[in-house]
Amino acid sequence: MQLKGETQESSGCNEGPKGKMTLLLALVALISAFGSSFQYGYNVSVINSPAPFMQEFYNRTYLNRNGVPMDSGFQTLLWSLTVSMFPLGGFFGSLMVWPMVNNCGRKGTLLINNLFSIVAAILMGTSEAAKTFEVIILSRVIMGIYAGLASNVVPMFLGELSPKNLRGAIGVIPQLFITVGILVAQILGLDIILGNATGWPILLGITGIPSLVQLLTLPFFPESPRYLLLQKGDEEQARRALQKLRGWDDVDDELKEMLQEDRSEKEEGQFTVFSLCTFRGLRWQLISIIIMMMGQQLSGVNGVFYYADRIFQSAGVDSNSVQYVTVSIGAINVVMTLVAVFIVESLGRRILLLAGFGFCCVSCAVLTLALNLQNMVHWMSYLSIVCVIVYIIGHAIGASPIPFVMITEMFLQSSRPAAFMVGGSVHWLSNFTVGLVFLYMEAGLGPYSFLIFCAICLATMVYIFFIVPETKNKTFMEISRIMAKRNKVEIEEDKEELEDFHTAPGGQAEQKEIFSSGL
């Protein structure tokens, strides 16, 4: 199959169809996000509501085995392990990203990953019947590994499938489904539904259903065209995948842009984490994703959710109704992330990052003041509620969704898996650290804890303002050129061979020789 030579004509007509959200692209985005990202959010939140009933099961099981009640200190340790094993598993899952996506592909990794979730769901769902609490802790590690892989591979997969003018919107969809997962877990965890003594095993076990749906449906959708072309060297499969995703036949311009990317990085080959960390040409990209990922998790989102219940109680909300308030916060989170899907392509990534961290920074500062004065000034408790809502809005539109989009956009094909491995590891280690440290911070500093979060948000915002470029509606190569200037390096491009992509009479034979030289 020979590439067409009418460069001017094809580039002129590409702008319309290339930017459309086709049915196939929408379906693969929804199935990937529902089958993977949804469960990350679901398992973050699912054990909060049934915690007393699960702890009672731990104690009852221990009593039946040993004839004596469980020591309160040991019970606290077991519950801490139950909670903390999820982000620790997430870190281990992030370490598996690089080898799996390079050897199994993006789609293949998601399909294999479903097995972790299904096994963990079966173990958790049958734990009470089997009278063993150890498998719950083990399953939390397994679900963490699943979430660590999913949180990195889904944004990478969707970013590589998307046309440049929809990449931001589609890139936010995984975060949207994470928030939907959190909300669904909060709703199902209400004591009138499954958050009770008999319903909690079902609540934990149904997490496998989205994985089963993805396992049965995702094989019918195409693999990432960039993976097929640049890493497998299969131009024909890449062309067919692109034609299906775009809904039209002339995809030469996108293939040419992929080839430019391949030629510019052919000398480096596939980056490992070590080579990524030592390569000067990607220095600022690497620093940027580490700063954004640390800012995302260390900005206090867990602390705000932890304080939310007592903030609403101090404003007069009945303790029995607090769980419904928690659900309402989850709903705000979903709605504002949905808003981000629709505004990220018009406002751009930088604006949303700066606005998001800015809202979080101001909210944390005012919240510190309000929490300290609420016993003296009665309306300060209502100001605290406003701060919580503004904080959630800020995190939902910028701090939560955009960093993962930026990893996809700031790195080319050869370095992207290693970049996601680094970014994902920082994400999960920071998450684990906050979970470990926040209770001690809260005990020692009280409301002043939020001043630390305020400082982190401010520092992240300043860094983004001076260093992170706007990537809206740019190709990966255009973004790479922008960052190359900051890194003070030059991008090598073989213009003669790129021209051969369109004009060489050898057509496909010419192309394959070029592709193989870059692999």
Coordinates of C-alpha atoms in Angstrom, one line a residue:
M1 CA 0.0 0.0 0.0
Q2 CA 1.6 3.2 -1.2
L3 CA 1.3 6.5 0.7
K4 CA -0.3 9.3 -1.3
G5 CA 1.7 12.2 -2.5
E6 CA -0.8 15.1 -2.5
T7 CA 0.6 16.7 0.6
Q8 CA -1.1 20.0 0.3
E9 CA -4.5 18.5 -0.5
S10 CA -4.4 15.9 2.2
S11 CA -3.3 18.4 4.9
G12 CA -6.0 20.7 3.9
C13 CA -8.8 18.2 4.2
N14 CA -7.4 16.6 7.4
E15 CA -8.5 19.4 9.6
G16 CA -12.2 18.6 9.5
P17 CA -12.5 14.8 9.9
K18 CA -9.3 14.5 12.0
G19 CA -10.8 16.5 14.8
K20 CA -14.0 14.6 15.1
M21 CA -15.0 12.5 18.0
T22 CA -15.9 9.3 16.2
L23 CA -18.1 6.6 17.7
L24 CA -15.2 4.2 17.9
L25 CA -12.9 6.6 19.7
A26 CA -15.7 7.5 22.2
L27 CA -16.4 3.9 22.9
V28 CA -12.7 2.9 23.4
A29 CA -12.3 5.9 25.7
L30 CA -15.4 5.0 27.8
I31 CA -14.6 1.3 28.0
S32 CA -11.0 1.9 28.9
A33 CA -11.9 4.4 31.6
F34 CA -14.9 2.5 33.0
G35 CA -13.0 -0.8 33.1
S36 CA -9.8 0.6 34.7
S37 CA -9.9 4.2 36.0
F38 CA -13.4 3.7 37.6
Q39 CA -12.0 1.0 39.8
Y40 CA -9.1 3.1 41.0
G41 CA -11.7 5.7 42.3
Y42 CA -14.0 3.0 43.6
N43 CA -11.3 1.3 45.7
V44 CA -10.0 4.6 47.1
S45 CA -13.3 5.1 48.8
V46 CA -15.0 1.7 49.1
I47 CA -13.7 0.8 52.6
N48 CA -14.6 4.1 54.3
S49 CA -18.3 3.5 55.0
P50 CA -18.2 -0.2 56.0
A51 CA -15.0 0.3 58.2
P52 CA -16.8 -0.4 61.6
F53 CA -18.3 -3.6 60.2
M54 CA -15.1 -4.8 58.7
Q55 CA -13.2 -4.2 61.9
E56 CA -15.8 -6.1 63.8
F57 CA -15.3 -9.0 61.4
Y58 CA -11.6 -8.9 62.0
N59 CA -12.1 -9.0 65.7
R60 CA -14.8 -11.8 65.5
T61 CA -12.6 -13.9 63.3
Y62 CA -9.6 -13.5 65.6
L63 CA -11.8 -14.4 68.6
N64 CA -13.1 -17.6 67.0
R65 CA -9.6 -18.7 66.1
N66 CA -7.8 -17.8 69.4
G67 CA -10.5 -17.7 72.0
V68 CA -9.5 -14.2 73.1
P69 CA -10.5 -10.8 71.7
M70 CA -8.1 -8.9 69.5
D71 CA -5.9 -6.3 71.2
S72 CA -6.9 -2.8 70.2
G73 CA -3.4 -1.9 69.1
F74 CA -3.2 -5.0 66.8
Q75 CA -6.6 -4.2 65.4
T76 CA -5.5 -0.6 64.6
L77 CA -2.4 -2.1 62.9
L78 CA -4.5 -4.5 60.8
W79 CA -6.8 -1.7 59.7
S80 CA -3.9 0.6 58.9
L81 CA -2.5 -2.1 56.7
T82 CA -5.9 -2.5 55.0
V83 CA -5.9 1.1 54.1
S84 CA -2.3 1.7 53.3
M85 CA -1.7 -1.4 51.2
F86 CA -3.7 0.1 48.4
P87 CA -1.4 3.0 47.6
L88 CA 1.7 0.8 48.3
G89 CA 0.3 -1.7 45.7
G90 CA -0.2 1.3 43.4
F91 CA 3.5 2.1 43.7
F92 CA 4.4 -1.5 42.7
G93 CA 1.9 -1.3 39.8
S94 CA 3.6 1.8 38.6
L95 CA 7.0 0.0 38.5
M96 CA 5.4 -2.5 36.1
V97 CA 4.3 0.1 33.6
W98 CA 7.5 0.3 31.5
P99 CA 8.1 -3.4 30.9
M100 CA 4.5 -4.2 30.3
V101 CA 3.5 -1.5 27.9
N102 CA 6.6 -2.1 25.8
N103 CA 6.2 -5.8 25.7
C104 CA 2.4 -6.3 25.7
G105 CA 1.3 -3.0 24.2
R106 CA -1.1 -0.5 25.7
K107 CA -4.3 -2.5 25.1
G108 CA -2.6 -5.8 26.0
T109 CA -1.5 -4.4 29.3
L110 CA -5.0 -3.2 30.2
L111 CA -6.4 -6.7 29.3
I112 CA -3.8 -8.5 31.4
N113 CA -4.4 -6.0 34.2
N114 CA -8.0 -7.0 34.5
L115 CA -7.0 -10.4 35.9
F116 CA -5.6 -8.6 39.0
S117 CA -8.9 -7.0 39.6
I118 CA -11.1 -10.0 39.1
V119 CA -8.9 -12.2 41.4
A120 CA -8.9 -9.5 44.1
A121 CA -12.7 -9.0 43.8
I122 CA -13.4 -12.8 44.2
L123 CA -11.1 -12.9 47.3
M124 CA -12.7 -9.9 48.9
G125 CA -16.2 -10.9 48.1
T126 CA -15.7 -14.4 49.7
S127 CA -13.6 -13.3 52.6
E128 CA -16.4 -13.3 55.2
A129 CA -17.7 -16.7 54.1
A130 CA -14.1 -18.1 54.2
K131 CA -13.6 -16.5 57.7
T132 CA -10.3 -14.9 56.8
F133 CA -9.4 -11.2 57.0
E134 CA -5.9 -11.8 55.7
V135 CA -7.1 -12.1 52.1
I136 CA -8.7 -8.7 52.4
I137 CA -5.3 -7.1 53.1
L138 CA -3.7 -9.2 50.3
S139 CA -6.5 -8.2 48.0
R140 CA -5.9 -4.5 48.7
V141 CA -2.3 -5.0 47.6
I142 CA -3.5 -6.7 44.4
M143 CA -6.1 -4.0 43.7
G144 CA -3.4 -1.4 44.3
I145 CA -1.1 -3.0 41.7
Y146 CA -4.1 -3.0 39.4
A147 CA -4.8 0.7 40.1
G148 CA -1.1 1.6 39.7
L149 CA -1.1 0.1 36.2
A150 CA -4.5 1.5 35.2
S151 CA -3.8 5.0 36.4
N152 CA -0.8 5.2 34.1
V153 CA -1.7 3.0 31.1
V154 CA -5.2 4.4 30.4
P155 CA -4.0 8.1 30.0
M156 CA -1.1 6.9 27.8
F157 CA -3.4 4.7 25.7
L158 CA -6.0 7.3 25.2
G159 CA -3.5 10.1 24.6
E160 CA -1.9 8.0 21.8
L161 CA -5.3 7.3 20.2
S162 CA -6.6 10.9 20.2
P163 CA -6.2 13.6 17.5
K164 CA -4.2 16.6 18.8
N165 CA -7.3 18.8 19.1
L166 CA -9.1 16.3 21.3
R167 CA -6.2 14.9 23.3
G168 CA -6.8 17.1 26.4
A169 CA -10.5 16.4 26.6
I170 CA -10.1 12.6 26.1
G171 CA -7.1 12.7 28.5
V172 CA -9.3 14.1 31.3
I173 CA -11.9 11.2 30.9
P174 CA -9.8 8.8 33.0
Q175 CA -9.9 11.3 35.9
L176 CA -13.6 11.8 35.3
F177 CA -14.2 8.0 35.8
I178 CA -12.0 8.0 38.9
T179 CA -14.3 10.6 40.5
V180 CA -17.4 8.6 39.3
G181 CA -15.9 5.5 41.0
I182 CA -15.4 7.5 44.2
L183 CA -19.0 8.7 44.0
V184 CA -20.5 5.3 43.2
A185 CA -18.6 3.7 46.2
Q186 CA -19.9 6.5 48.5
I187 CA -23.5 5.9 47.3
L188 CA -23.4 2.1 47.5
G189 CA -21.6 2.5 50.9
L190 CA -24.6 4.3 52.5
D191 CA -25.9 2.2 55.4
I192 CA -29.3 1.8 53.8
I193 CA -27.7 0.1 50.7
L194 CA -24.5 -2.0 51.2
G195 CA -22.6 -0.1 53.9
N196 CA -23.8 -2.4 56.7
A197 CA -23.0 -5.7 58.5
T198 CA -24.4 -8.0 55.7
G199 CA -23.7 -5.9 52.6
W200 CA -20.0 -5.1 52.9
P201 CA -18.6 -8.3 51.2
I202 CA -20.8 -7.5 48.2
L203 CA -19.6 -3.9 48.2
L204 CA -16.0 -5.1 48.0
G205 CA -16.7 -7.9 45.5
I206 CA -18.6 -6.0 42.8
T207 CA -15.4 -4.1 41.9
G208 CA -14.6 -7.0 39.5
I209 CA -17.6 -6.3 37.2
P210 CA -16.1 -3.4 35.2
S211 CA -13.0 -5.5 34.6
L212 CA -15.1 -8.3 33.3
V213 CA -16.8 -5.9 30.9
Q214 CA -13.5 -4.5 29.7
L215 CA -12.0 -8.0 29.3
L216 CA -14.9 -9.0 27.0
T217 CA -15.2 -5.8 24.9
L218 CA -11.7 -4.2 24.6
P219 CA -10.2 -6.9 22.4
F220 CA -12.6 -5.7 19.6
F221 CA -11.0 -2.2 19.6
P222 CA -7.7 -1.2 18.0
E223 CA -4.3 -1.0 19.7
S224 CA -2.5 2.4 19.9
P225 CA -1.4 3.2 16.3
R226 CA 1.8 4.8 17.6
Y227 CA 2.7 1.6 19.4
L228 CA 2.0 -0.4 16.3
L229 CA 4.1 1.9 14.0
L230 CA 7.0 3.1 16.2
Q231 CA 7.5 0.1 18.4
K232 CA 6.3 -2.9 16.4
G233 CA 7.2 -1.5 13.0
D234 CA 3.8 -2.5 11.6
E235 CA 2.8 0.3 9.2
E236 CA -0.2 -1.5 7.8
Q237 CA -1.8 -2.3 11.2
A238 CA -1.1 1.3 12.3
R239 CA -2.8 2.6 9.2
R240 CA -5.9 0.4 9.6
A241 CA -6.1 1.4 13.3
L242 CA -5.9 5.1 12.5
Q243 CA -8.5 4.8 9.7
K244 CA -10.9 3.1 12.1
L245 CA -10.4 5.7 14.9
R246 CA -10.6 8.7 12.6
G247 CA -13.5 7.4 10.5
W248 CA -11.8 8.2 7.2
D249 CA -9.1 6.8 4.9
D250 CA -6.5 9.5 4.4
V251 CA -4.3 9.3 7.5
D252 CA -1.0 10.1 5.7
D253 CA -0.4 13.3 7.6
E254 CA -0.7 11.6 11.0
L255 CA 1.6 8.8 9.9
K256 CA 4.1 11.4 8.7
E257 CA 4.0 13.2 12.0
M258 CA 4.7 9.8 13.8
L259 CA 7.6 9.2 11.5
Q260 CA 9.1 12.6 12.3
E261 CA 8.9 11.6 15.9
D262 CA 10.6 8.3 15.2
R263 CA 13.4 10.0 13.2
S264 CA 14.0 12.6 15.9
E265 CA 14.6 10.0 18.6
K266 CA 16.1 7.1 16.7
E267 CA 19.6 7.4 18.2
E268 CA 18.4 7.1 21.8
G269 CA 16.2 4.0 21.3
Q270 CA 13.8 3.0 24.1
F271 CA 14.4 4.9 27.3
T272 CA 14.8 3.1 30.6
V273 CA 14.1 5.0 33.8
F274 CA 17.8 5.4 34.4
S275 CA 18.5 6.8 30.9
L276 CA 15.5 9.1 31.2
C277 CA 16.8 10.5 34.4
T278 CA 20.3 11.1 33.0
F279 CA 19.3 12.4 29.5
R280 CA 19.8 16.1 29.2
G281 CA 17.3 16.5 26.4
L282 CA 14.4 15.5 28.7
R283 CA 15.6 17.2 31.9
W284 CA 12.9 19.8 32.3
Q285 CA 10.1 17.5 31.2
L286 CA 11.1 15.0 33.9
I287 CA 11.4 17.7 36.6
S288 CA 8.0 19.1 35.5
I289 CA 6.1 15.8 35.9
I290 CA 7.7 15.1 39.2
I291 CA 6.7 18.6 40.5
M292 CA 3.2 18.3 39.1
M293 CA 2.6 14.8 40.5
M294 CA 4.0 15.7 43.9
G295 CA 1.9 18.9 43.9
Q296 CA -1.2 16.9 43.0
Q297 CA -0.9 14.5 45.9
L298 CA 0.8 16.7 48.5
S299 CA -1.7 19.6 48.0
G300 CA -3.9 18.4 50.8
V301 CA -6.8 16.7 49.0
N302 CA -6.8 13.8 51.5
G303 CA -6.7 16.2 54.4
V304 CA -9.7 18.2 53.1
F305 CA -11.7 15.1 52.7
Y306 CA -10.6 14.0 56.2
Y307 CA -11.7 17.3 57.7
A308 CA -14.9 17.6 55.7
D309 CA -17.1 15.6 58.1
R310 CA -16.2 17.6 61.2
I311 CA -16.4 20.9 59.2
F312 CA -20.0 20.1 58.2
Q313 CA -20.9 18.9 61.7
S314 CA -19.6 22.1 63.2
A315 CA -21.9 24.0 60.8
G316 CA -24.9 22.1 62.3
V317 CA -25.2 19.1 60.1
D318 CA -26.5 16.1 62.0
S319 CA -23.9 13.3 62.5
N320 CA -26.3 10.8 60.9
S321 CA -26.6 13.0 57.8
V322 CA -22.8 13.5 57.3
Q323 CA -22.6 10.5 55.0
Y324 CA -25.0 12.2 52.6
V325 CA -22.9 15.4 52.7
T326 CA -19.9 13.3 51.8
V327 CA -21.8 12.0 48.7
S328 CA -22.7 15.6 47.8
I329 CA -19.0 16.5 47.8
G330 CA -18.3 13.5 45.6
A331 CA -21.0 14.7 43.2
I332 CA -19.4 18.2 43.0
N333 CA -16.1 16.5 42.3
V334 CA -17.7 14.6 39.3
V335 CA -19.5 17.6 37.9
M336 CA -16.4 19.8 38.0
T337 CA -14.2 17.1 36.4
L338 CA -16.8 16.8 33.7
V339 CA -16.6 20.6 33.2
A340 CA -12.8 20.2 32.8
V341 CA -13.4 17.7 29.9
F342 CA -15.3 20.4 28.0
I343 CA -13.1 23.4 28.8
V344 CA -9.6 21.9 28.6
E345 CA -9.3 22.4 24.8
S346 CA -10.6 25.9 24.8
L347 CA -8.8 27.3 27.9
G348 CA -5.7 25.1 27.6
R349 CA -3.7 23.1 30.2
R350 CA -1.7 25.9 31.8
I351 CA -4.8 28.0 32.7
L352 CA -6.5 25.0 34.3
L353 CA -3.3 24.0 36.2
L354 CA -2.7 27.5 37.5
A355 CA -6.4 28.1 38.3
G356 CA -6.7 24.7 40.0
F357 CA -3.7 25.1 42.2
G358 CA -4.6 28.7 42.8
F359 CA -8.1 27.8 44.1
C360 CA -6.5 25.1 46.3
C361 CA -3.9 27.5 47.7
V362 CA -6.4 30.2 48.6
S363 CA -8.9 27.7 50.0
C364 CA -6.2 26.2 52.3
A365 CA -5.2 29.6 53.6
V366 CA -8.7 30.8 54.3
L367 CA -9.7 27.3 55.8
T368 CA -6.8 27.6 58.3
L369 CA -8.3 31.0 59.4
A370 CA -11.9 29.8 59.5
L371 CA -11.2 26.6 61.5
N372 CA -9.2 28.6 64.1
L373 CA -12.0 31.2 64.5
Q374 CA -15.1 29.1 64.2
N375 CA -15.6 28.9 68.0
M376 CA -15.5 32.7 68.3
V377 CA -17.3 33.7 65.1
H378 CA -20.4 31.6 64.3
W379 CA -20.4 32.2 60.6
M380 CA -16.8 30.9 60.2
S381 CA -18.1 27.4 60.0
Y382 CA -20.1 28.3 56.9
L383 CA -16.9 29.9 55.4
S384 CA -15.2 26.5 56.1
I385 CA -17.8 24.8 54.0
V386 CA -17.3 27.3 51.1
C387 CA -13.5 26.6 51.3
V388 CA -14.0 22.9 51.1
I389 CA -16.2 23.3 48.0
V390 CA -13.8 25.8 46.3
Y391 CA -10.9 23.4 47.1
I392 CA -12.7 20.5 45.5
I393 CA -13.6 22.6 42.4
G394 CA -9.9 23.6 42.1
H395 CA -8.6 20.1 42.4
A396 CA -11.2 18.7 40.0
I397 CA -10.6 21.2 37.1
G398 CA -6.8 21.3 37.2
A399 CA -4.7 19.6 39.9
S400 CA -6.2 16.1 39.5
P401 CA -6.7 15.6 35.8
I402 CA -4.1 17.7 33.9
P403 CA -0.8 16.3 35.2
F404 CA -1.5 12.9 33.6
V405 CA -2.4 14.7 30.3
M406 CA 0.9 16.5 30.5
I407 CA 3.0 13.3 30.8
T408 CA 1.4 12.0 27.6
E409 CA 2.1 15.3 25.8
M410 CA 5.6 16.2 27.0
F411 CA 7.2 13.0 26.1
L412 CA 7.7 11.2 22.8
Q413 CA 7.0 7.5 22.1
S414 CA 10.4 6.1 23.2
S415 CA 10.4 8.0 26.6
R416 CA 6.7 8.0 27.4
P417 CA 6.5 4.6 29.2
A418 CA 9.5 5.4 31.4
A419 CA 8.0 8.9 32.1
F420 CA 4.7 7.3 33.2
M421 CA 6.6 4.9 35.4
V422 CA 8.4 7.8 37.1
G423 CA 5.3 10.0 37.3
G424 CA 3.1 7.2 38.5
S425 CA 5.6 6.1 41.2
V426 CA 5.8 9.7 42.5
H427 CA 2.0 9.9 42.5
W428 CA 1.6 6.7 44.5
L429 CA 4.5 7.3 46.9
S430 CA 3.2 10.8 47.6
N431 CA -0.3 9.4 48.2
F432 CA 1.1 6.8 50.6
T433 CA 3.2 9.5 52.4
V434 CA 0.2 11.8 53.0
G435 CA -1.8 8.8 54.3
L436 CA 1.0 7.9 56.7
V437 CA 1.9 11.5 57.8
F438 CA -1.3 13.4 57.8
L439 CA -2.8 12.0 61.1
Y440 CA 0.4 13.0 62.9
M441 CA 0.4 16.4 61.3
E442 CA -3.2 16.9 62.3
A443 CA -2.5 15.8 65.9
G444 CA 0.5 18.1 66.2
L445 CA -0.6 21.2 64.2
G446 CA -4.4 20.9 64.0
P447 CA -5.9 23.3 61.4
Y448 CA -2.4 24.8 60.8
S449 CA -1.7 21.6 58.7
F450 CA -3.4 23.4 55.8
L451 CA -0.7 26.1 55.8
I452 CA 1.7 23.4 54.7
F453 CA -0.6 22.4 51.9
C454 CA -1.1 26.1 51.0
A455 CA 2.7 26.5 50.6
I456 CA 2.9 23.3 48.4
C457 CA 0.1 24.6 46.2
L458 CA 1.8 28.0 45.8
A459 CA 5.2 26.5 45.0
T460 CA 3.6 24.2 42.4
M461 CA 1.7 27.1 40.8
V462 CA 4.9 29.3 40.6
Y463 CA 6.8 26.5 39.0
I464 CA 4.0 25.9 36.4
F465 CA 3.8 29.6 35.6
F466 CA 7.5 29.9 34.8
I467 CA 8.4 26.5 33.3
V468 CA 5.4 24.5 32.0
P469 CA 4.4 25.4 28.4
E470 CA 0.9 25.4 26.9
T471 CA 0.5 22.2 24.9
K472 CA -3.1 22.7 23.6
N473 CA -3.6 21.7 19.9
K474 CA 0.1 20.9 19.3
T475 CA 1.6 17.7 17.9
F476 CA 4.0 15.8 20.1
M477 CA 6.8 17.0 17.9
E478 CA 5.9 20.6 18.3
I479 CA 5.8 20.2 22.1
S480 CA 9.1 18.5 21.9
R481 CA 10.7 21.4 20.0
I482 CA 9.4 23.9 22.7
M483 CA 11.0 21.8 25.5
A484 CA 14.2 21.3 23.5
K485 CA 14.8 25.1 23.6
R486 CA 14.4 25.0 27.4
N487 CA 16.8 22.0 27.6
K488 CA 19.2 23.8 25.3
V489 CA 19.4 20.9 22.9
E490 CA 18.6 20.5 19.2
I491 CA 16.2 18.0 17.7
E492 CA 17.7 16.2 14.7
E493 CA 15.3 15.6 11.8
D494 CA 16.2 13.9 8.5
K495 CA 14.1 16.0 6.2
E496 CA 15.1 14.2 3.0
E497 CA 13.9 10.8 4.4
L498 CA 10.7 12.5 5.7
E499 CA 10.1 13.8 2.2
D500 CA 10.6 10.2 0.9
F501 CA 7.6 9.2 3.0
H502 CA 5.4 11.1 0.6
T503 CA 7.3 11.0 -2.7
A504 CA 9.4 7.9 -3.0
P505 CA 8.3 5.6 -5.8
G506 CA 9.3 2.6 -3.6
G507 CA 6.4 3.5 -1.3
Q508 CA 6.0 0.9 1.4
A509 CA 9.4 -0.7 1.0
E510 CA 11.1 2.7 1.5
Q511 CA 9.1 3.3 4.6
K512 CA 9.8 0.1 6.3
E513 CA 13.5 0.6 5.9
I514 CA 13.1 4.0 7.6
F515 CA 11.0 2.6 10.4
S516 CA 13.3 -0.3 11.2
S517 CA 16.2 2.1 11.5
G518 CA 14.5 3.8 14.4
L519 CA 13.5 0.7 16.3

